[in-house]
PDB file of C-alpha atoms and ligand atoms in Angstrom:
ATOM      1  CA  UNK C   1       0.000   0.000   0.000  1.00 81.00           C
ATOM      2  CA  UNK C   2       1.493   3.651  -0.751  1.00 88.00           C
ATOM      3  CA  UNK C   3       1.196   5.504   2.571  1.00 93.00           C
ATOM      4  CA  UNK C   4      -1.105   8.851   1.552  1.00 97.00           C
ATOM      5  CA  UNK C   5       1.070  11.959   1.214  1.00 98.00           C
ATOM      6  CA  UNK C   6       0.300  15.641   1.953  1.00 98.00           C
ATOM      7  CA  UNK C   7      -0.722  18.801  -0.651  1.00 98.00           C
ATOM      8  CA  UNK C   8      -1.060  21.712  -0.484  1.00 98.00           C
ATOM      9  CA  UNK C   9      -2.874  24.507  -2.921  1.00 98.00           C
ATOM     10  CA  UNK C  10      -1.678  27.888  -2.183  1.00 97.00           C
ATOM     11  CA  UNK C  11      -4.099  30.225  -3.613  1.00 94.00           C
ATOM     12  CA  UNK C  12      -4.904  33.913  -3.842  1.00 89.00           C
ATOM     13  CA  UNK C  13      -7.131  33.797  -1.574  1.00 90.00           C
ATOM     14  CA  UNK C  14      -7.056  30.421   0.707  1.00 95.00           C
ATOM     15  CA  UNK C  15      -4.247  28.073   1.155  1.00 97.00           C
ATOM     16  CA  UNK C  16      -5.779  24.174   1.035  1.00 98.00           C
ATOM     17  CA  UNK C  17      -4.401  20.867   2.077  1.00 98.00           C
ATOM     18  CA  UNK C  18      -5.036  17.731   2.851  1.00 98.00           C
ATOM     19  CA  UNK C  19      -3.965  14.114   2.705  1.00 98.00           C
ATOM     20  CA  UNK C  20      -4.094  12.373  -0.732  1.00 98.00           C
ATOM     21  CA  UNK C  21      -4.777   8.531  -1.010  1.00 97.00           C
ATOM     22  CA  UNK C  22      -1.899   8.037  -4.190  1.00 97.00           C
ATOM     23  CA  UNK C  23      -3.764   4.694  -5.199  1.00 96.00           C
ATOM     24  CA  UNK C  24      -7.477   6.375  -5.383  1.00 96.00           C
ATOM     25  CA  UNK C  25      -6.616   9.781  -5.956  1.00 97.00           C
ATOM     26  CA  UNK C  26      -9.295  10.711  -3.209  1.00 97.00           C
ATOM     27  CA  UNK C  27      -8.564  12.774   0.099  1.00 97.00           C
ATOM     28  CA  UNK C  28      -8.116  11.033   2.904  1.00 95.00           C
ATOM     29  CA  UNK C  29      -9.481  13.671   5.383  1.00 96.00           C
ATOM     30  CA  UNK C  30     -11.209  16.561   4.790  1.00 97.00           C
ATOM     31  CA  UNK C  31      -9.260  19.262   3.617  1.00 97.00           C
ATOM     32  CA  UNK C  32      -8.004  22.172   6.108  1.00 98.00           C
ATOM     33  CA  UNK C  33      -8.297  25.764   4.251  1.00 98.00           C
ATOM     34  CA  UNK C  34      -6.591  28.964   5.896  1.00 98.00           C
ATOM     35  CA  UNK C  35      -7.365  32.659   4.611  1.00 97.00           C
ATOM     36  CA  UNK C  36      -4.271  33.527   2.349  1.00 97.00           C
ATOM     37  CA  UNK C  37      -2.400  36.064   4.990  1.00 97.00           C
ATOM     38  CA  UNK C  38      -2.395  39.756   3.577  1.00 96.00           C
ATOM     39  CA  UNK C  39       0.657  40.646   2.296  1.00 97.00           C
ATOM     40  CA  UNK C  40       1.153  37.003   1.038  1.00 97.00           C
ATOM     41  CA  UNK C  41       4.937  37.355   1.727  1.00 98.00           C
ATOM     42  CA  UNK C  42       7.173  34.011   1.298  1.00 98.00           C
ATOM     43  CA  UNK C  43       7.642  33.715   5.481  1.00 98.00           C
ATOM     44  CA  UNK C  44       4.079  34.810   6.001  1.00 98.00           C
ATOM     45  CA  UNK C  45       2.542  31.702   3.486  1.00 98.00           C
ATOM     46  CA  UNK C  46       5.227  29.134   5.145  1.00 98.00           C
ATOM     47  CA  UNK C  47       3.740  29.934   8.532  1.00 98.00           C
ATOM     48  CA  UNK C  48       0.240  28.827   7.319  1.00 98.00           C
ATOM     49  CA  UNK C  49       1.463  25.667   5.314  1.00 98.00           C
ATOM     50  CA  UNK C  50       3.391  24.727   8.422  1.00 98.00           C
ATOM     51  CA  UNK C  51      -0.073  24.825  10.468  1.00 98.00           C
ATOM     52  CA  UNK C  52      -1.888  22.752   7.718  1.00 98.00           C
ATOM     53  CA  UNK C  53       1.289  20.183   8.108  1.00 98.00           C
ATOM     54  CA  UNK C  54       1.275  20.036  11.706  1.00 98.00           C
ATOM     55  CA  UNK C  55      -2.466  19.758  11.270  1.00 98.00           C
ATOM     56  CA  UNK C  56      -1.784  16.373   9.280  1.00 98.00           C
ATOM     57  CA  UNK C  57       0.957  15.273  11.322  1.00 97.00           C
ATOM     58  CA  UNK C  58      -0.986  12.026  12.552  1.00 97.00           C
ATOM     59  CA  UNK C  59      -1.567  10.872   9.315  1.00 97.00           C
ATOM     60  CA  UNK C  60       1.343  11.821   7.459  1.00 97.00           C
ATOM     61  CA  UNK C  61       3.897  12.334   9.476  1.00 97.00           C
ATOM     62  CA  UNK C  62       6.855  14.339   8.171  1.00 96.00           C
ATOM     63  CA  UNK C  63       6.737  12.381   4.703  1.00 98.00           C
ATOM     64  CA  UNK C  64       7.426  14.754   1.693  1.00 98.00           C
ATOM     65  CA  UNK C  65       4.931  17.140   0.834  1.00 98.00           C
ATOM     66  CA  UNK C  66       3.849  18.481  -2.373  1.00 98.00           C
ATOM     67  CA  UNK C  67       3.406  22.149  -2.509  1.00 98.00           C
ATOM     68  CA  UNK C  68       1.520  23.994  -5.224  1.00 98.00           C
ATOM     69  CA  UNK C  69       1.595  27.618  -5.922  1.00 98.00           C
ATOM     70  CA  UNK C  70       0.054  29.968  -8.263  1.00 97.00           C
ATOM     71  CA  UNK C  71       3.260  31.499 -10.243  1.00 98.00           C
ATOM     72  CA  UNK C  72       5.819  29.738 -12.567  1.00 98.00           C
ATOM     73  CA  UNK C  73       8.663  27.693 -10.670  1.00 98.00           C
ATOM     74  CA  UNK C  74      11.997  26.601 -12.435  1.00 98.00           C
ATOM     75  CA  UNK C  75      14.307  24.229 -10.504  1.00 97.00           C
ATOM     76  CA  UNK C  76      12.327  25.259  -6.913  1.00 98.00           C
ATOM     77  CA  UNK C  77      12.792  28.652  -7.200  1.00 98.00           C
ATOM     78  CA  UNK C  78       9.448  30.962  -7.754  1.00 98.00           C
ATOM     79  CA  UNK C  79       9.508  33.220 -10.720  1.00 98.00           C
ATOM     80  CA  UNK C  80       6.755  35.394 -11.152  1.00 98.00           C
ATOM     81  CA  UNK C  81       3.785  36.618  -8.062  1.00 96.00           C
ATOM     82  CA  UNK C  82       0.626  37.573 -10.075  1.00 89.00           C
ATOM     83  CA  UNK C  83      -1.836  36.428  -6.711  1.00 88.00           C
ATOM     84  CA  UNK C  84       1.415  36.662  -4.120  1.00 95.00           C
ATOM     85  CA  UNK C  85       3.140  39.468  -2.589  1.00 97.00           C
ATOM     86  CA  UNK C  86       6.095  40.484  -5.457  1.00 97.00           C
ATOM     87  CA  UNK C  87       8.759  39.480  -2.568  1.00 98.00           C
ATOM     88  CA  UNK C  88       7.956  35.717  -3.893  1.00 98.00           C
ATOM     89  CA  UNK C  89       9.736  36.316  -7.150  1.00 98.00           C
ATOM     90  CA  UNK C  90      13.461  34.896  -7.100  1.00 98.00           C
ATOM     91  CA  UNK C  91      12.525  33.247  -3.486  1.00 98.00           C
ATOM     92  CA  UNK C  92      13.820  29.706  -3.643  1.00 98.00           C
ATOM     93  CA  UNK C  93      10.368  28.187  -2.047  1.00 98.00           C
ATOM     94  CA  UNK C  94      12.375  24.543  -1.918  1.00 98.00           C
ATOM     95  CA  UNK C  95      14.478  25.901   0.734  1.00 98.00           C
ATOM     96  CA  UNK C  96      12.513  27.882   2.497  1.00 98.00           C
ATOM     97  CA  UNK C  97      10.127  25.217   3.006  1.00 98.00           C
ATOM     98  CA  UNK C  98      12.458  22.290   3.742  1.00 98.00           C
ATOM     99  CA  UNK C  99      13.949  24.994   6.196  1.00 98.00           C
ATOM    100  CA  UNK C 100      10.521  25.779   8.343  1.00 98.00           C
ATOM    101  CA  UNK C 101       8.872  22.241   7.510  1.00 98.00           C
ATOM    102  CA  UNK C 102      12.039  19.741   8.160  1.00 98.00           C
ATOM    103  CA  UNK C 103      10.613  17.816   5.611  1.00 98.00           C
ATOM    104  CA  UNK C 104      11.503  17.343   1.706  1.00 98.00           C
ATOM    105  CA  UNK C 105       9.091  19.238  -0.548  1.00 98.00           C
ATOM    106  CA  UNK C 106       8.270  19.174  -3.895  1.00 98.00           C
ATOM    107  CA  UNK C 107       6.864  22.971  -5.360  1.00 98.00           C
ATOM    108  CA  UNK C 108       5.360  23.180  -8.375  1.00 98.00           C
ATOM    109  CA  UNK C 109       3.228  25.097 -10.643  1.00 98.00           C
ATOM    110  CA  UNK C 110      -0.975  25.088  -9.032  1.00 98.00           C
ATOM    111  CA  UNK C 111      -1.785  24.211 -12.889  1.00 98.00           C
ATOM    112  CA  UNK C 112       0.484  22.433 -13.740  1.00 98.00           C
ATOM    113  CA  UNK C 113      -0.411  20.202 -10.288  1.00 98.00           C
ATOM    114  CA  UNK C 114      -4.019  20.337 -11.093  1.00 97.00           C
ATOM    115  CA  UNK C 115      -2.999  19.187 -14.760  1.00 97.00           C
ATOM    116  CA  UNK C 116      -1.012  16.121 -13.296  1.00 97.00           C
ATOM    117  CA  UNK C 117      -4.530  15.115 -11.128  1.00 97.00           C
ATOM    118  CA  UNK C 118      -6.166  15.087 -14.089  1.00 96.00           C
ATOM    119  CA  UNK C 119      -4.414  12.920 -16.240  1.00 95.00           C
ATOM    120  CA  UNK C 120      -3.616  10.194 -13.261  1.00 96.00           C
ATOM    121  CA  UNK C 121      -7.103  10.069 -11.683  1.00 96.00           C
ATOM    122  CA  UNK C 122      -9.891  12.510 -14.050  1.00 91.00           C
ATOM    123  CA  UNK C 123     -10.900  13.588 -16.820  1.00 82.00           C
ATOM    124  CA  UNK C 124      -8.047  12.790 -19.126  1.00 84.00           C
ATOM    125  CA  UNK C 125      -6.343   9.810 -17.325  1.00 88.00           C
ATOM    126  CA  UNK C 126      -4.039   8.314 -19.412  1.00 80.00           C
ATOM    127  CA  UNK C 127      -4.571  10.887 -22.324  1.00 88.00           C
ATOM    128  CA  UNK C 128      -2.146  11.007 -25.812  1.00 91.00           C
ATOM    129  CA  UNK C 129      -1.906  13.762 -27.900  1.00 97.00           C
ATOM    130  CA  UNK C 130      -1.317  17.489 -26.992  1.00 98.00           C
ATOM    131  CA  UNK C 131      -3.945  18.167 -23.745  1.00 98.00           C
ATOM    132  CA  UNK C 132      -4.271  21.861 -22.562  1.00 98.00           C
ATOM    133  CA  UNK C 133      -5.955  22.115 -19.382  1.00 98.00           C
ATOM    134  CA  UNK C 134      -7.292  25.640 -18.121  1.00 98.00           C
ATOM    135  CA  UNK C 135      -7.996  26.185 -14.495  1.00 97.00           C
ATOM    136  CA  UNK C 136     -10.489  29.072 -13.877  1.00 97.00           C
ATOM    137  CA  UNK C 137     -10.527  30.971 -11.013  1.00 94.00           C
ATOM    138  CA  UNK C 138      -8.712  33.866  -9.250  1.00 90.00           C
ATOM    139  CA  UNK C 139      -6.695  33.977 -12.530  1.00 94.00           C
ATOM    140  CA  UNK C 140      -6.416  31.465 -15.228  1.00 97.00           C
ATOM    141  CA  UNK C 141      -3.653  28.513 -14.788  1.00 98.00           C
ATOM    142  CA  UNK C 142      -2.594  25.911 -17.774  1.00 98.00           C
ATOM    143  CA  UNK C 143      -1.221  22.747 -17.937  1.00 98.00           C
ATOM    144  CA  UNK C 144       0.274  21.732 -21.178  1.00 98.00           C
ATOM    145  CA  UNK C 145       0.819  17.368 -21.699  1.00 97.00           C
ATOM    146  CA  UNK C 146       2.383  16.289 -24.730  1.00 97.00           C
ATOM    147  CA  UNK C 147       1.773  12.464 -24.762  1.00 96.00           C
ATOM    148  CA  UNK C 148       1.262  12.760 -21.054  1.00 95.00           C
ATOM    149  CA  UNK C 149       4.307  14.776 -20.431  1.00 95.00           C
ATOM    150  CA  UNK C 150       4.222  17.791 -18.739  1.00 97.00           C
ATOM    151  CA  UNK C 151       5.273  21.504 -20.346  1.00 98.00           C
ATOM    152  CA  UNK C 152       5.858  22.952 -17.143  1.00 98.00           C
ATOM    153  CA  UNK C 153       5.063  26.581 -16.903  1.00 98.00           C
ATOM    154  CA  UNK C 154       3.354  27.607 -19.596  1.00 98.00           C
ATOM    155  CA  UNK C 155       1.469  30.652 -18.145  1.00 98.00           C
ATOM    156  CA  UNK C 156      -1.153  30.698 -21.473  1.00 98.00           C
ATOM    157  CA  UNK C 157      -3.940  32.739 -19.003  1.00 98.00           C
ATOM    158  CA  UNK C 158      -1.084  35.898 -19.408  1.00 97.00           C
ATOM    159  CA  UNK C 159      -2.326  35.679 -23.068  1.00 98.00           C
ATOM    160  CA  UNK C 160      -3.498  39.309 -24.222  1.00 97.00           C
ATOM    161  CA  UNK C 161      -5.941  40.079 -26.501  1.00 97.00           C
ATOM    162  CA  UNK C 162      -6.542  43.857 -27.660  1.00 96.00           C
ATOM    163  CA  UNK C 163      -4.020  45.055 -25.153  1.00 97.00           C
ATOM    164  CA  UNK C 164      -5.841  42.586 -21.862  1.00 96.00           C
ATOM    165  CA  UNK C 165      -4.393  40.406 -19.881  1.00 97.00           C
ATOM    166  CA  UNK C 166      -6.423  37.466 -20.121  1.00 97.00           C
ATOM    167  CA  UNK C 167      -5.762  35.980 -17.074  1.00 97.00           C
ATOM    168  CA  UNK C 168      -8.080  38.905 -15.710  1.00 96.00           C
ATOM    169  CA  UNK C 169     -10.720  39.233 -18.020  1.00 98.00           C
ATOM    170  CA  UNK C 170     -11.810  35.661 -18.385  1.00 98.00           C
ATOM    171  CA  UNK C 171     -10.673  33.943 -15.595  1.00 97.00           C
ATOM    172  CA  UNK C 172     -13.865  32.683 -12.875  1.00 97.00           C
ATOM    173  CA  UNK C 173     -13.523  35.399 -10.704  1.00 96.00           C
ATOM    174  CA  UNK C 174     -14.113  38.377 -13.044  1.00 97.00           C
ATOM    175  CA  UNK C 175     -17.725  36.738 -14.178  1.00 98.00           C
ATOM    176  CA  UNK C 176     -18.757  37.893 -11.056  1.00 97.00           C
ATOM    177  CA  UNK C 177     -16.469  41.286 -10.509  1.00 97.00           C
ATOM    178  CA  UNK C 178     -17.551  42.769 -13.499  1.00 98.00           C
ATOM    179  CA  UNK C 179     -21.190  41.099 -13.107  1.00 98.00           C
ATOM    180  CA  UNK C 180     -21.239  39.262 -16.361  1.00 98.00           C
ATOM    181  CA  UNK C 181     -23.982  36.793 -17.620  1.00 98.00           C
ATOM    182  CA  UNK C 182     -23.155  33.647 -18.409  1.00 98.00           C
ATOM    183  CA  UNK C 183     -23.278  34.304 -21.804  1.00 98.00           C
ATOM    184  CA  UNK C 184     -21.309  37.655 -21.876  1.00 98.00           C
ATOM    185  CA  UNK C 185     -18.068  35.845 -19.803  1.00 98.00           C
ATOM    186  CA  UNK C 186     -18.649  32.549 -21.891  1.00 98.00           C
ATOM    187  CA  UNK C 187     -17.962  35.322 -24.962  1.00 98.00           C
ATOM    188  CA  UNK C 188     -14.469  36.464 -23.242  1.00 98.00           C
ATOM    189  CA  UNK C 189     -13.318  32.485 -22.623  1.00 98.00           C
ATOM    190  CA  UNK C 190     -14.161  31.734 -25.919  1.00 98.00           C
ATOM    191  CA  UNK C 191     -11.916  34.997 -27.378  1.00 98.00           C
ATOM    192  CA  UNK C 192      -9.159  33.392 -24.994  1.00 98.00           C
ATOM    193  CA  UNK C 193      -9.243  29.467 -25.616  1.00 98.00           C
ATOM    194  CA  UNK C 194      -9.786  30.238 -29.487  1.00 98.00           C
ATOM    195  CA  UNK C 195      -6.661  32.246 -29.130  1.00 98.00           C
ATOM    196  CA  UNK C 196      -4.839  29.083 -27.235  1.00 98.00           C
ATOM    197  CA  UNK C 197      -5.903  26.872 -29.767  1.00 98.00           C
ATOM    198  CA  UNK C 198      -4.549  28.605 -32.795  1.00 98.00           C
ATOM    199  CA  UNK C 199      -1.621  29.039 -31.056  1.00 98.00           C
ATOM    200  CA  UNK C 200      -1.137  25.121 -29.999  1.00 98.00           C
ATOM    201  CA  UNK C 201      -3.476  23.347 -31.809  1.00 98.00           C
ATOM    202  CA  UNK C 202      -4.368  20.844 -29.314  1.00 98.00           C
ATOM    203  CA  UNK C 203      -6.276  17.155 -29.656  1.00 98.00           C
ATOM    204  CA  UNK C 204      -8.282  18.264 -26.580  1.00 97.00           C
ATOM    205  CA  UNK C 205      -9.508  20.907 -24.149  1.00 97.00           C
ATOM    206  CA  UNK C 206     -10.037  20.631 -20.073  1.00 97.00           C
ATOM    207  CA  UNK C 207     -11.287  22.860 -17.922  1.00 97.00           C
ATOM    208  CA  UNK C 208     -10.761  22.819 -14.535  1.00 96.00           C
ATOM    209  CA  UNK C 209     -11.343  25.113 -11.551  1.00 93.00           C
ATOM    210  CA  UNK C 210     -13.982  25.172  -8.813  1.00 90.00           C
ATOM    211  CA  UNK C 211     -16.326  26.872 -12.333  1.00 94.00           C
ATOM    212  CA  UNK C 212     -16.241  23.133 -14.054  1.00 93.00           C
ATOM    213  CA  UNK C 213     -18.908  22.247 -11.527  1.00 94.00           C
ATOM    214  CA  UNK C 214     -21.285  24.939 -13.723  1.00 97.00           C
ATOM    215  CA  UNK C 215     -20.136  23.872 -17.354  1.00 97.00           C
ATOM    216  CA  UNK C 216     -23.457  22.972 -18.881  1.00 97.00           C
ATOM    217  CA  UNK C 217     -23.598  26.462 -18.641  1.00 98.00           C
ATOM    218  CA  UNK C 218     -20.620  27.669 -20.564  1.00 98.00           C
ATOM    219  CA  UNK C 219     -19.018  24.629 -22.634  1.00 98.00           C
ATOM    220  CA  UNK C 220     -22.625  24.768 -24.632  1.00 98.00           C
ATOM    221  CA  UNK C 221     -21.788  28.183 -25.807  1.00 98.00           C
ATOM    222  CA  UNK C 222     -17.489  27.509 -27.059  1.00 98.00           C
ATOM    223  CA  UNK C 223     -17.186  27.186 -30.618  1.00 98.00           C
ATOM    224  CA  UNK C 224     -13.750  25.571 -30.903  1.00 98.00           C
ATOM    225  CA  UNK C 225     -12.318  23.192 -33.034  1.00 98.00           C
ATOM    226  CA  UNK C 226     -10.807  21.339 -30.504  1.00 98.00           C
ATOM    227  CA  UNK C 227     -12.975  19.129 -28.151  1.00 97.00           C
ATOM    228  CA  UNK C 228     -13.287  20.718 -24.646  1.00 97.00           C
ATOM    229  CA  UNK C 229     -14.818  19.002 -21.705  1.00 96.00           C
ATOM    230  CA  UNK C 230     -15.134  19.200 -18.043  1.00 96.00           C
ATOM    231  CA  UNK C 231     -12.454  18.358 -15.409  1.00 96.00           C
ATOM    232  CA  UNK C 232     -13.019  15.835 -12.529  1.00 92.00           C
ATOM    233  CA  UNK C 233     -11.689  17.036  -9.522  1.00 91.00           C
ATOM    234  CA  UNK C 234     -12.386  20.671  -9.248  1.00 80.00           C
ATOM    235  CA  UNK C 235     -11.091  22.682  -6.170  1.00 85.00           C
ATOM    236  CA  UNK C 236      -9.525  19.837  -5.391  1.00 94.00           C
ATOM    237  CA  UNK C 237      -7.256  18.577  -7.725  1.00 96.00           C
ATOM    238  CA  UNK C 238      -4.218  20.858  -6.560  1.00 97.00           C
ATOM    239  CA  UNK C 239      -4.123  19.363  -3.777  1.00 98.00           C
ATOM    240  CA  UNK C 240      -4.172  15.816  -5.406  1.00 98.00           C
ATOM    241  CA  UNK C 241      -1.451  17.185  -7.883  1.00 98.00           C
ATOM    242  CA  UNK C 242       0.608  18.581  -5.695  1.00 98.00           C
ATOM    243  CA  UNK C 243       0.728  15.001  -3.642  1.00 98.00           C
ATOM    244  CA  UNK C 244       1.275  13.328  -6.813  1.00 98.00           C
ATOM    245  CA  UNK C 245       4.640  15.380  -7.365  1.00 98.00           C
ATOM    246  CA  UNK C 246       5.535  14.906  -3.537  1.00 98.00           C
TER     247      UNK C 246
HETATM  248  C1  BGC W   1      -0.449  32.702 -12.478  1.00 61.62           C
HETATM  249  C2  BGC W   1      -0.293  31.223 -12.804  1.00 61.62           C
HETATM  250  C3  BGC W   1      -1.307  30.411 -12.042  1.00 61.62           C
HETATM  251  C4  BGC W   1      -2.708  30.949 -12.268  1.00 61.62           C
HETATM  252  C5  BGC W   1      -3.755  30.217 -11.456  1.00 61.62           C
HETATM  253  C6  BGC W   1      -1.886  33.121 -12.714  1.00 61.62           C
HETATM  254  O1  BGC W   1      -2.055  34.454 -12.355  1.00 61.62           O
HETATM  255  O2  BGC W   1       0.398  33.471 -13.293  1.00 61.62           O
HETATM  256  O3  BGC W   1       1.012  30.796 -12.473  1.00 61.62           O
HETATM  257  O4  BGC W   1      -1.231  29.069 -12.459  1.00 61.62           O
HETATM  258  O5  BGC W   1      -2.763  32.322 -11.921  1.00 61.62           O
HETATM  259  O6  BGC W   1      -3.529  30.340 -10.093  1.00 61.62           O
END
């Protein structure tokens, strides 16, 4: 039996864990979620992952962890901070996590982890071809798989179109900050996966994020070439993702 192992989602706005069965893909315990501390500084968000670890300690003891967070990571080290306090970029998060934790870690992209969940336990398990997977929330994450392996990084929600950052006018959270119909934000998502697929061309289309749960209401309206369809896991599969990597 693989003994579960913990992840953690750092968002914008929350920071999730939880235990991850690695055979099922399923949580083991219901997740803990802490308020994202304002300003989202590097010591700040260790403090609160530290909690959610201790928090776990019964079941998981000080195994590795798999930490996800939302901004492009090369080689441990964080690169960019759309959602995090700017102080993130050029932290080396491996380090300062093994540091406070005493535990190895594993950081990753939050896409890029959600992307992994997918294609082990959801939606696309076990896909071929070129797979783009969107995550829709706060801002808009992607996870590019070539024959099931991962492109990490590929920060496709920074996409602009007449001079707008995509990541902010089509991602889940601005359907309700700029009080948009369904039909008006399905326009927007459409303007920014039609752009992603005539960039990449891809066999097929996921989309992820907490939004998923409400695609009969969206995927209806996409006119793509490419086949797009729901993800599996939702909210929680960057927590699943992130244990994968761990
Ligand atoms: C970040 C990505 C992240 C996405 C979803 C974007 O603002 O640049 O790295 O995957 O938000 O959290």
């Amino acid at each position: 039996m693989i003994p579960p192992l913990l992840g953690i989602d750092i968002g914008g706005t929350g920071i999730k864990g939880a235990p991850v069965d690695l055979e099922t893909g399923k949580l083991c315990a219901s997740r803990l979620k802490i308020p994202t501390p304002r300003p989202a500084t590097p010591e700040a968000v260790a403090a609160v992952v530290a909690e959610i670890c201790n928090a776990f300690f019964a079941v998981v003891g000080d195994a590795s962890v798999g930490i996800a967070v939302p901004a492009v990571v090369t080689r441990g080290v964080v690169r960019t901070a759309a959602n995090l306090d700017t102080s993130w970029i050029g932290t080396d998060a491996s380090t300062l996590f093994v540091e406070r934790l005493l535990r190895p870690v594993v950081v990753l992209n939050d896409a890029d982890a959600a992307g992994l969940a997918e294609l082990t336990y959801g939606a696309v398990k076990d896909a071929s071809g070129v797979v783009l997977l969107v995550t829709l929330g706060t801002g808009i994450g992607t996870a590019l798989f070539v024959n099931g392996q991962l492109v990490p990084n590929t920060e496709l929600g920074h996409l602009a179109i007449d001079g707008f950052d995509m990541c902010d006018k089509a991602c889940a959270a601005a359907r309700v900050n700029d009080s948009l119909s369904w039909k008006a934000w399905s326009a927007r998502l459409q303007d920014f996966l039609g752009y992603a697929e005539d960039l990449l061309w891809p066999d097929l289309i996921v989309v992820g994020g907490g939004i998923s749960r409400d695609a009969h209401r969206f995927l209806p309206r996409l006119r793509l070439r490419t086949p797009v369809i729901a993800a599996n896991l939702q909210n929680e599969a960057g927590i699943v993702g992130a244990a994968l990597a761990a």
